[in-house]
């Protein structure tokens, strides 16, 4: 109980927390959002939003790159900080452009992802990652 109420932390706990954050949010964005878009590209491309006027297919392709490929990079902990940048941009576009008028109900999930990706950008991948192994 004393340890539970303590404000102290260990490096091992921090590295484990970074691993959990990367696995959960990288895995969720890749598996639950990026993969279905890739598998149903033709269906999504006819109805996908085009907030920058580059075309629906191009917008969908960039979103798949961010959600699927950058999500997998997060899970692996490979070029982690760089991989968070497209994800942060993607979540920001969803919150501030796509669902701007829809209210908090549609913005809540991308806001949670955005917060997690910003934390990963700031803290890095941690020791339990490919980046951590290469950095030694």
Tab-separated table of N, CA and C in Angstrom:
chain	number	residue	atom	x	y	z
A	1	UNK	N	0.826	-1.194	0.000
A	1	UNK	CA	0.000	0.000	0.000
A	1	UNK	C	0.866	1.252	0.000
A	2	UNK	N	1.977	1.178	0.721
A	2	UNK	CA	2.873	2.327	0.794
A	2	UNK	C	3.428	2.677	-0.588
A	3	UNK	N	3.779	1.626	-1.359
A	3	UNK	CA	4.305	1.847	-2.704
A	3	UNK	C	3.239	2.436	-3.626
A	4	UNK	N	1.997	2.027	-3.437
A	4	UNK	CA	0.896	2.517	-4.249
A	4	UNK	C	0.654	4.005	-4.043
A	5	UNK	N	0.861	4.488	-2.844
A	5	UNK	CA	0.637	5.895	-2.524
A	5	UNK	C	1.889	6.754	-2.688
A	6	UNK	N	2.996	6.134	-3.009
A	6	UNK	CA	4.262	6.849	-3.146
A	6	UNK	C	4.301	7.663	-4.441
A	7	UNK	N	4.957	8.808	-4.408
A	7	UNK	CA	5.144	9.644	-5.592
A	7	UNK	C	6.445	9.297	-6.311
A	8	UNK	N	7.211	8.372	-5.762
A	8	UNK	CA	8.485	7.973	-6.367
A	8	UNK	C	8.236	7.082	-7.576
A	9	UNK	N	9.197	7.047	-8.461
A	9	UNK	CA	9.095	6.190	-9.637
A	9	UNK	C	10.463	5.600	-9.940
A	10	UNK	N	10.431	4.528	-10.710
A	10	UNK	CA	11.684	3.906	-11.117
A	10	UNK	C	11.800	3.997	-12.630
A	11	UNK	N	13.027	3.939	-13.120
A	11	UNK	CA	13.233	3.976	-14.567
A	11	UNK	C	12.554	2.799	-15.250
A	12	UNK	N	12.585	1.635	-14.608
A	12	UNK	CA	11.939	0.455	-15.183
A	12	UNK	C	10.444	0.661	-15.370
A	13	UNK	N	9.803	1.303	-14.402
A	13	UNK	CA	8.365	1.563	-14.502
A	13	UNK	C	8.068	2.558	-15.626
A	14	UNK	N	8.933	3.533	-15.791
A	14	UNK	CA	8.750	4.522	-16.861
A	14	UNK	C	8.891	3.841	-18.218
A	15	UNK	N	9.917	3.021	-18.388
A	15	UNK	CA	10.121	2.319	-19.659
A	15	UNK	C	8.974	1.359	-19.957
A	16	UNK	N	8.485	0.676	-18.937
A	16	UNK	CA	7.347	-0.220	-19.117
A	16	UNK	C	6.099	0.570	-19.506
A	17	UNK	N	5.901	1.717	-18.897
A	17	UNK	CA	4.759	2.575	-19.234
A	17	UNK	C	4.834	3.049	-20.678
A	18	UNK	N	6.028	3.396	-21.130
A	18	UNK	CA	6.201	3.815	-22.520
A	18	UNK	C	5.882	2.666	-23.472
A	19	UNK	N	6.294	1.464	-23.113
A	19	UNK	CA	5.987	0.289	-23.923
A	19	UNK	C	4.484	0.071	-24.010
A	20	UNK	N	3.804	0.114	-22.883
A	20	UNK	CA	2.354	-0.099	-22.854
A	20	UNK	C	1.649	0.968	-23.694
A	21	UNK	N	2.053	2.217	-23.550
A	21	UNK	CA	1.452	3.310	-24.314
A	21	UNK	C	1.631	3.093	-25.821
A	22	UNK	N	2.838	2.721	-26.231
A	22	UNK	CA	3.108	2.471	-27.644
A	22	UNK	C	2.302	1.287	-28.170
A	23	UNK	N	2.289	0.184	-27.417
A	23	UNK	CA	1.584	-1.023	-27.864
A	23	UNK	C	0.082	-0.797	-27.971
A	24	UNK	N	-0.495	-0.163	-26.962
A	24	UNK	CA	-1.944	0.036	-26.947
A	24	UNK	C	-2.376	1.009	-28.042
A	25	UNK	N	-1.801	2.205	-28.063
A	25	UNK	CA	-2.275	3.208	-29.007
A	25	UNK	C	-1.779	2.942	-30.426
A	26	UNK	N	-0.566	2.466	-30.586
A	26	UNK	CA	-0.083	2.097	-31.914
A	26	UNK	C	-0.852	0.911	-32.469
A	27	UNK	N	-1.083	-0.087	-31.620
A	27	UNK	CA	-1.834	-1.267	-32.043
A	27	UNK	C	-3.280	-0.954	-32.388
A	28	UNK	N	-3.927	-0.153	-31.556
A	28	UNK	CA	-5.330	0.201	-31.820
A	28	UNK	C	-5.484	0.994	-33.106
A	29	UNK	N	-4.630	1.992	-33.300
A	29	UNK	CA	-4.784	2.824	-34.494
A	29	UNK	C	-4.501	2.012	-35.748
A	30	UNK	N	-3.530	1.119	-35.686
A	30	UNK	CA	-3.194	0.312	-36.860
A	30	UNK	C	-4.272	-0.737	-37.139
A	31	UNK	N	-4.649	-1.488	-36.123
A	31	UNK	CA	-5.550	-2.623	-36.315
A	31	UNK	C	-7.012	-2.210	-36.480
A	32	UNK	N	-7.473	-1.265	-35.670
A	32	UNK	CA	-8.890	-0.903	-35.675
A	32	UNK	C	-9.236	0.208	-36.665
A	33	UNK	N	-8.235	0.965	-37.116
A	33	UNK	CA	-8.533	2.085	-38.003
A	33	UNK	C	-7.790	1.991	-39.341
A	34	UNK	N	-6.492	1.770	-39.329
A	34	UNK	CA	-5.716	1.730	-40.564
A	34	UNK	C	-5.960	0.487	-41.410
A	35	UNK	N	-5.938	-0.679	-40.784
A	35	UNK	CA	-6.104	-1.937	-41.512
A	35	UNK	C	-7.452	-2.022	-42.236
A	36	UNK	N	-8.580	-1.712	-41.575
A	36	UNK	CA	-9.858	-1.762	-42.291
A	36	UNK	C	-9.919	-0.797	-43.481
A	37	UNK	N	-9.286	0.360	-43.349
A	37	UNK	CA	-9.269	1.306	-44.470
A	37	UNK	C	-8.471	0.736	-45.650
A	38	UNK	N	-7.364	0.083	-45.366
A	38	UNK	CA	-6.564	-0.518	-46.428
A	38	UNK	C	-7.318	-1.665	-47.101
A	39	UNK	N	-7.953	-2.511	-46.308
A	39	UNK	CA	-8.659	-3.670	-46.850
A	39	UNK	C	-9.902	-3.280	-47.652
A	40	UNK	N	-10.474	-2.132	-47.355
A	40	UNK	CA	-11.686	-1.674	-48.046
A	40	UNK	C	-11.430	-0.346	-48.755
A	41	UNK	N	-10.245	-0.225	-49.350
A	41	UNK	CA	-9.821	1.039	-49.955
A	41	UNK	C	-10.834	1.554	-50.968
A	42	UNK	N	-11.288	0.694	-51.876
A	42	UNK	CA	-12.199	1.152	-52.935
A	42	UNK	C	-13.526	1.638	-52.369
A	43	UNK	N	-14.001	0.987	-51.335
A	43	UNK	CA	-15.260	1.411	-50.713
A	43	UNK	C	-15.077	2.740	-49.981
A	44	UNK	N	-13.985	2.870	-49.226
A	44	UNK	CA	-13.720	4.099	-48.483
A	44	UNK	C	-13.422	5.273	-49.413
A	45	UNK	N	-12.738	5.021	-50.521
A	45	UNK	CA	-12.276	6.120	-51.372
A	45	UNK	C	-13.414	6.906	-52.009
A	46	UNK	N	-14.589	6.316	-52.128
A	46	UNK	CA	-15.724	7.035	-52.714
A	46	UNK	C	-16.387	7.991	-51.727
A	47	UNK	N	-16.218	7.736	-50.440
A	47	UNK	CA	-16.907	8.547	-49.439
A	47	UNK	C	-15.969	9.258	-48.467
A	48	UNK	N	-14.661	9.124	-48.660
A	48	UNK	CA	-13.702	9.667	-47.701
A	48	UNK	C	-13.627	11.187	-47.803
A	49	UNK	N	-13.400	11.836	-46.679
A	49	UNK	CA	-13.296	13.293	-46.643
A	49	UNK	C	-12.031	13.755	-47.368
A	50	UNK	N	-12.109	14.946	-47.931
A	50	UNK	CA	-10.974	15.536	-48.655
A	50	UNK	C	-10.755	16.961	-48.126
A	51	UNK	N	-10.217	17.092	-46.908
A	51	UNK	CA	-10.128	18.423	-46.287
A	51	UNK	C	-9.133	19.369	-46.944
A	52	UNK	N	-8.172	18.856	-47.702
A	52	UNK	CA	-7.148	19.713	-48.310
A	52	UNK	C	-7.311	19.853	-49.818
A	53	UNK	N	-8.336	19.238	-50.394
A	53	UNK	CA	-8.589	19.344	-51.819
A	53	UNK	C	-7.589	18.594	-52.684
A	54	UNK	N	-7.003	17.533	-52.170
A	54	UNK	CA	-6.024	16.757	-52.951
A	54	UNK	C	-6.649	15.505	-53.554
A	55	UNK	N	-7.903	15.288	-53.304
A	55	UNK	CA	-8.602	14.112	-53.812
A	55	UNK	C	-8.884	13.126	-52.694
A	56	UNK	N	-10.008	12.438	-52.827
A	56	UNK	CA	-10.419	11.493	-51.787
A	56	UNK	C	-9.456	10.319	-51.657
A	57	UNK	N	-8.990	9.794	-52.780
A	57	UNK	CA	-8.065	8.659	-52.733
A	57	UNK	C	-6.730	9.049	-52.112
A	58	UNK	N	-6.230	10.230	-52.454
A	58	UNK	CA	-4.966	10.695	-51.877
A	58	UNK	C	-5.114	10.934	-50.376
A	59	UNK	N	-6.231	11.532	-49.974
A	59	UNK	CA	-6.474	11.756	-48.545
A	59	UNK	C	-6.556	10.432	-47.797
A	60	UNK	N	-7.238	9.462	-48.389
A	60	UNK	CA	-7.348	8.137	-47.779
A	60	UNK	C	-5.978	7.470	-47.713
A	61	UNK	N	-5.192	7.585	-48.761
A	61	UNK	CA	-3.850	7.002	-48.766
A	61	UNK	C	-2.964	7.586	-47.675
A	62	UNK	N	-3.012	8.896	-47.502
A	62	UNK	CA	-2.224	9.531	-46.445
A	62	UNK	C	-2.702	9.102	-45.058
A	63	UNK	N	-4.011	8.957	-44.914
A	63	UNK	CA	-4.563	8.505	-43.636
A	63	UNK	C	-4.143	7.070	-43.342
A	64	UNK	N	-4.172	6.211	-44.349
A	64	UNK	CA	-3.727	4.823	-44.170
A	64	UNK	C	-2.249	4.780	-43.812
A	65	UNK	N	-1.441	5.602	-44.479
A	65	UNK	CA	-0.021	5.666	-44.143
A	65	UNK	C	0.156	6.020	-42.671
A	66	UNK	N	-0.556	7.043	-42.218
A	66	UNK	CA	-0.421	7.466	-40.821
A	66	UNK	C	-0.927	6.384	-39.873
A	67	UNK	N	-2.169	5.947	-40.077
A	67	UNK	CA	-2.789	5.038	-39.119
A	67	UNK	C	-2.184	3.636	-39.134
A	68	UNK	N	-1.956	3.088	-40.297
A	68	UNK	CA	-1.471	1.705	-40.364
A	68	UNK	C	0.047	1.629	-40.243
A	69	UNK	N	0.745	2.257	-41.140
A	69	UNK	CA	2.201	2.096	-41.179
A	69	UNK	C	2.895	2.788	-40.001
A	70	UNK	N	2.469	4.004	-39.689
A	70	UNK	CA	3.077	4.677	-38.532
A	70	UNK	C	2.643	4.013	-37.220
A	71	UNK	N	1.427	3.472	-37.185
A	71	UNK	CA	0.979	2.726	-36.013
A	71	UNK	C	1.833	1.492	-35.777
A	72	UNK	N	2.159	0.777	-36.839
A	72	UNK	CA	3.035	-0.401	-36.731
A	72	UNK	C	4.430	0.019	-36.275
A	73	UNK	N	4.934	1.132	-36.798
A	73	UNK	CA	6.242	1.628	-36.351
A	73	UNK	C	6.236	1.942	-34.855
A	74	UNK	N	5.115	2.473	-34.361
A	74	UNK	CA	5.009	2.733	-32.915
A	74	UNK	C	5.057	1.435	-32.127
A	75	UNK	N	4.320	0.435	-32.572
A	75	UNK	CA	4.317	-0.853	-31.877
A	75	UNK	C	5.729	-1.423	-31.810
A	76	UNK	N	6.448	-1.323	-32.905
A	76	UNK	CA	7.817	-1.831	-32.945
A	76	UNK	C	8.795	-0.944	-32.178
A	77	UNK	N	8.449	0.304	-32.035
A	77	UNK	CA	9.371	1.250	-31.415
A	77	UNK	C	10.504	1.603	-32.366
A	78	UNK	N	10.177	1.734	-33.638
A	78	UNK	CA	11.164	2.034	-34.672
A	78	UNK	C	10.877	3.425	-35.237
A	79	UNK	N	11.870	4.269	-35.294
A	79	UNK	CA	11.728	5.696	-35.652
A	79	UNK	C	10.470	6.288	-35.006
A	80	UNK	N	10.362	6.048	-33.735
A	80	UNK	CA	9.136	6.313	-32.992
A	80	UNK	C	8.713	7.772	-33.026
A	81	UNK	N	9.616	8.654	-32.697
A	81	UNK	CA	9.229	10.071	-32.666
A	81	UNK	C	8.815	10.558	-34.049
A	82	UNK	N	9.525	10.141	-35.065
A	82	UNK	CA	9.185	10.515	-36.429
A	82	UNK	C	7.821	9.946	-36.827
A	83	UNK	N	7.523	8.733	-36.408
A	83	UNK	CA	6.250	8.083	-36.745
A	83	UNK	C	5.062	8.762	-36.078
A	84	UNK	N	5.281	9.447	-34.956
A	84	UNK	CA	4.152	10.109	-34.291
A	84	UNK	C	3.697	11.364	-35.033
A	85	UNK	N	4.576	11.967	-35.820
A	85	UNK	CA	4.224	13.231	-36.476
A	85	UNK	C	3.043	13.081	-37.445
A	86	UNK	N	3.046	12.099	-38.373
A	86	UNK	CA	1.855	11.932	-39.220
A	86	UNK	C	0.599	11.584	-38.427
A	87	UNK	N	0.774	10.843	-37.340
A	87	UNK	CA	-0.383	10.493	-36.509
A	87	UNK	C	-0.949	11.726	-35.804
A	88	UNK	N	-0.087	12.589	-35.321
A	88	UNK	CA	-0.527	13.824	-34.673
A	88	UNK	C	-1.246	14.717	-35.685
A	89	UNK	N	-0.704	14.820	-36.882
A	89	UNK	CA	-1.351	15.610	-37.934
A	89	UNK	C	-2.706	15.016	-38.277
A	90	UNK	N	-2.763	13.700	-38.440
A	90	UNK	CA	-4.011	13.012	-38.781
A	90	UNK	C	-5.090	13.242	-37.720
A	91	UNK	N	-4.735	13.067	-36.454
A	91	UNK	CA	-5.704	13.262	-35.382
A	91	UNK	C	-6.135	14.727	-35.277
A	92	UNK	N	-5.212	15.645	-35.519
A	92	UNK	CA	-5.555	17.070	-35.487
A	92	UNK	C	-6.530	17.427	-36.603
A	93	UNK	N	-6.311	16.878	-37.792
A	93	UNK	CA	-7.230	17.114	-38.908
A	93	UNK	C	-8.605	16.562	-38.580
A	94	UNK	N	-8.654	15.383	-37.995
A	94	UNK	CA	-9.945	14.784	-37.628
A	94	UNK	C	-10.678	15.667	-36.624
A	95	UNK	N	-9.964	16.131	-35.602
A	95	UNK	CA	-10.605	16.932	-34.551
A	95	UNK	C	-11.011	18.308	-35.059
A	96	UNK	N	-10.066	19.010	-35.699
A	96	UNK	CA	-10.269	20.425	-35.991
A	96	UNK	C	-10.848	20.721	-37.375
A	97	UNK	N	-10.910	19.723	-38.254
A	97	UNK	CA	-11.470	19.956	-39.587
A	97	UNK	C	-12.657	19.034	-39.885
A	98	UNK	N	-12.450	17.746	-39.737
A	98	UNK	CA	-13.484	16.780	-40.113
A	98	UNK	C	-14.674	16.832	-39.155
A	99	UNK	N	-14.400	16.783	-37.850
A	99	UNK	CA	-15.477	16.750	-36.852
A	99	UNK	C	-15.602	18.062	-36.076
A	100	UNK	N	-15.148	19.134	-36.673
A	100	UNK	CA	-15.186	20.451	-36.023
A	100	UNK	C	-16.593	20.810	-35.539
A	101	UNK	N	-17.587	20.581	-36.355
A	101	UNK	CA	-18.952	20.981	-36.018
A	101	UNK	C	-19.753	19.877	-35.326
A	102	UNK	N	-19.163	18.703	-35.150
A	102	UNK	CA	-19.907	17.560	-34.614
A	102	UNK	C	-19.947	17.505	-33.095
A	103	UNK	N	-19.146	18.294	-32.431
A	103	UNK	CA	-19.149	18.286	-30.978
A	103	UNK	C	-18.222	17.241	-30.387
A	104	UNK	N	-18.177	17.240	-29.073
A	104	UNK	CA	-17.222	16.423	-28.337
A	104	UNK	C	-17.415	14.933	-28.539
A	105	UNK	N	-18.636	14.492	-28.793
A	105	UNK	CA	-18.891	13.066	-28.967
A	105	UNK	C	-18.049	12.446	-30.071
A	106	UNK	N	-17.890	13.134	-31.186
A	106	UNK	CA	-17.083	12.635	-32.303
A	106	UNK	C	-15.612	13.004	-32.163
A	107	UNK	N	-15.303	13.961	-31.303
A	107	UNK	CA	-13.926	14.427	-31.143
A	107	UNK	C	-13.185	13.724	-30.006
A	108	UNK	N	-13.912	13.068	-29.134
A	108	UNK	CA	-13.299	12.479	-27.947
A	108	UNK	C	-12.249	11.414	-28.272
A	109	UNK	N	-12.566	10.468	-29.118
A	109	UNK	CA	-11.627	9.386	-29.436
A	109	UNK	C	-10.371	9.914	-30.132
A	110	UNK	N	-10.500	10.734	-31.185
A	110	UNK	CA	-9.265	11.257	-31.772
A	110	UNK	C	-8.475	12.140	-30.807
A	111	UNK	N	-9.144	12.796	-29.869
A	111	UNK	CA	-8.432	13.614	-28.872
A	111	UNK	C	-7.610	12.731	-27.932
A	112	UNK	N	-8.141	11.574	-27.572
A	112	UNK	CA	-7.386	10.638	-26.736
A	112	UNK	C	-6.159	10.113	-27.482
A	113	UNK	N	-6.358	9.751	-28.746
A	113	UNK	CA	-5.229	9.314	-29.562
A	113	UNK	C	-4.202	10.437	-29.706
A	114	UNK	N	-4.675	11.653	-29.954
A	114	UNK	CA	-3.771	12.797	-30.096
A	114	UNK	C	-2.939	12.993	-28.841
A	115	UNK	N	-3.571	12.927	-27.690
A	115	UNK	CA	-2.849	13.096	-26.424
A	115	UNK	C	-1.782	12.016	-26.258
A	116	UNK	N	-2.132	10.781	-26.566
A	116	UNK	CA	-1.170	9.678	-26.439
A	116	UNK	C	0.001	9.859	-27.395
A	117	UNK	N	-0.277	10.261	-28.625
A	117	UNK	CA	0.801	10.436	-29.604
A	117	UNK	C	1.711	11.602	-29.244
A	118	UNK	N	1.152	12.653	-28.672
A	118	UNK	CA	1.979	13.782	-28.215
A	118	UNK	C	2.872	13.339	-27.057
A	119	UNK	N	2.331	12.549	-26.141
A	119	UNK	CA	3.137	12.036	-25.033
A	119	UNK	C	4.272	11.161	-25.559
A	120	UNK	N	3.983	10.307	-26.526
A	120	UNK	CA	5.027	9.455	-27.103
A	120	UNK	C	6.081	10.307	-27.811
A	121	UNK	N	5.646	11.350	-28.509
A	121	UNK	CA	6.595	12.254	-29.161
A	121	UNK	C	7.531	12.893	-28.135
A	122	UNK	N	6.980	13.307	-27.026
A	122	UNK	CA	7.767	13.989	-25.994
A	122	UNK	C	8.690	13.019	-25.256
A	123	UNK	N	8.151	11.879	-24.841
A	123	UNK	CA	8.933	10.957	-24.005
A	123	UNK	C	9.817	10.009	-24.794
A	124	UNK	N	9.480	9.769	-26.053
A	124	UNK	CA	10.245	8.825	-26.853
A	124	UNK	C	9.758	7.406	-26.663
A	125	UNK	N	10.441	6.460	-27.278
A	125	UNK	CA	9.981	5.072	-27.304
A	125	UNK	C	10.260	4.287	-26.034
A	126	UNK	N	11.232	4.712	-25.272
A	126	UNK	CA	11.615	3.954	-24.081
A	126	UNK	C	12.651	2.885	-24.398
A	127	UNK	N	13.092	2.240	-23.355
A	127	UNK	CA	14.149	1.223	-23.451
A	127	UNK	C	13.692	-0.027	-24.203
A	128	UNK	N	12.418	-0.384	-24.053
A	128	UNK	CA	11.897	-1.621	-24.638
A	128	UNK	C	11.360	-1.343	-26.044
A	129	UNK	N	12.274	-1.024	-26.948
A	129	UNK	CA	11.904	-0.698	-28.332
A	129	UNK	C	13.113	-0.971	-29.215
A	130	UNK	N	12.867	-0.995	-30.510
A	130	UNK	CA	13.988	-1.138	-31.441
A	130	UNK	C	14.870	0.093	-31.362
A	131	UNK	N	14.257	1.269	-31.263
A	131	UNK	CA	15.034	2.499	-31.092
A	131	UNK	C	15.912	2.429	-29.860
A	132	UNK	N	15.366	1.908	-28.764
A	132	UNK	CA	16.124	1.782	-27.523
A	132	UNK	C	17.285	0.816	-27.663
A	133	UNK	N	17.083	-0.262	-28.419
A	133	UNK	CA	18.154	-1.236	-28.624
A	133	UNK	C	19.246	-0.677	-29.535
A	134	UNK	N	18.838	0.078	-30.554
A	134	UNK	CA	19.808	0.663	-31.472
A	134	UNK	C	20.609	1.764	-30.787
A	135	UNK	N	19.962	2.486	-29.904
A	135	UNK	CA	20.606	3.621	-29.233
A	135	UNK	C	21.683	3.247	-28.255
A	136	UNK	N	21.790	1.967	-27.905
A	136	UNK	CA	22.794	1.532	-26.917
A	136	UNK	C	24.172	1.522	-27.494
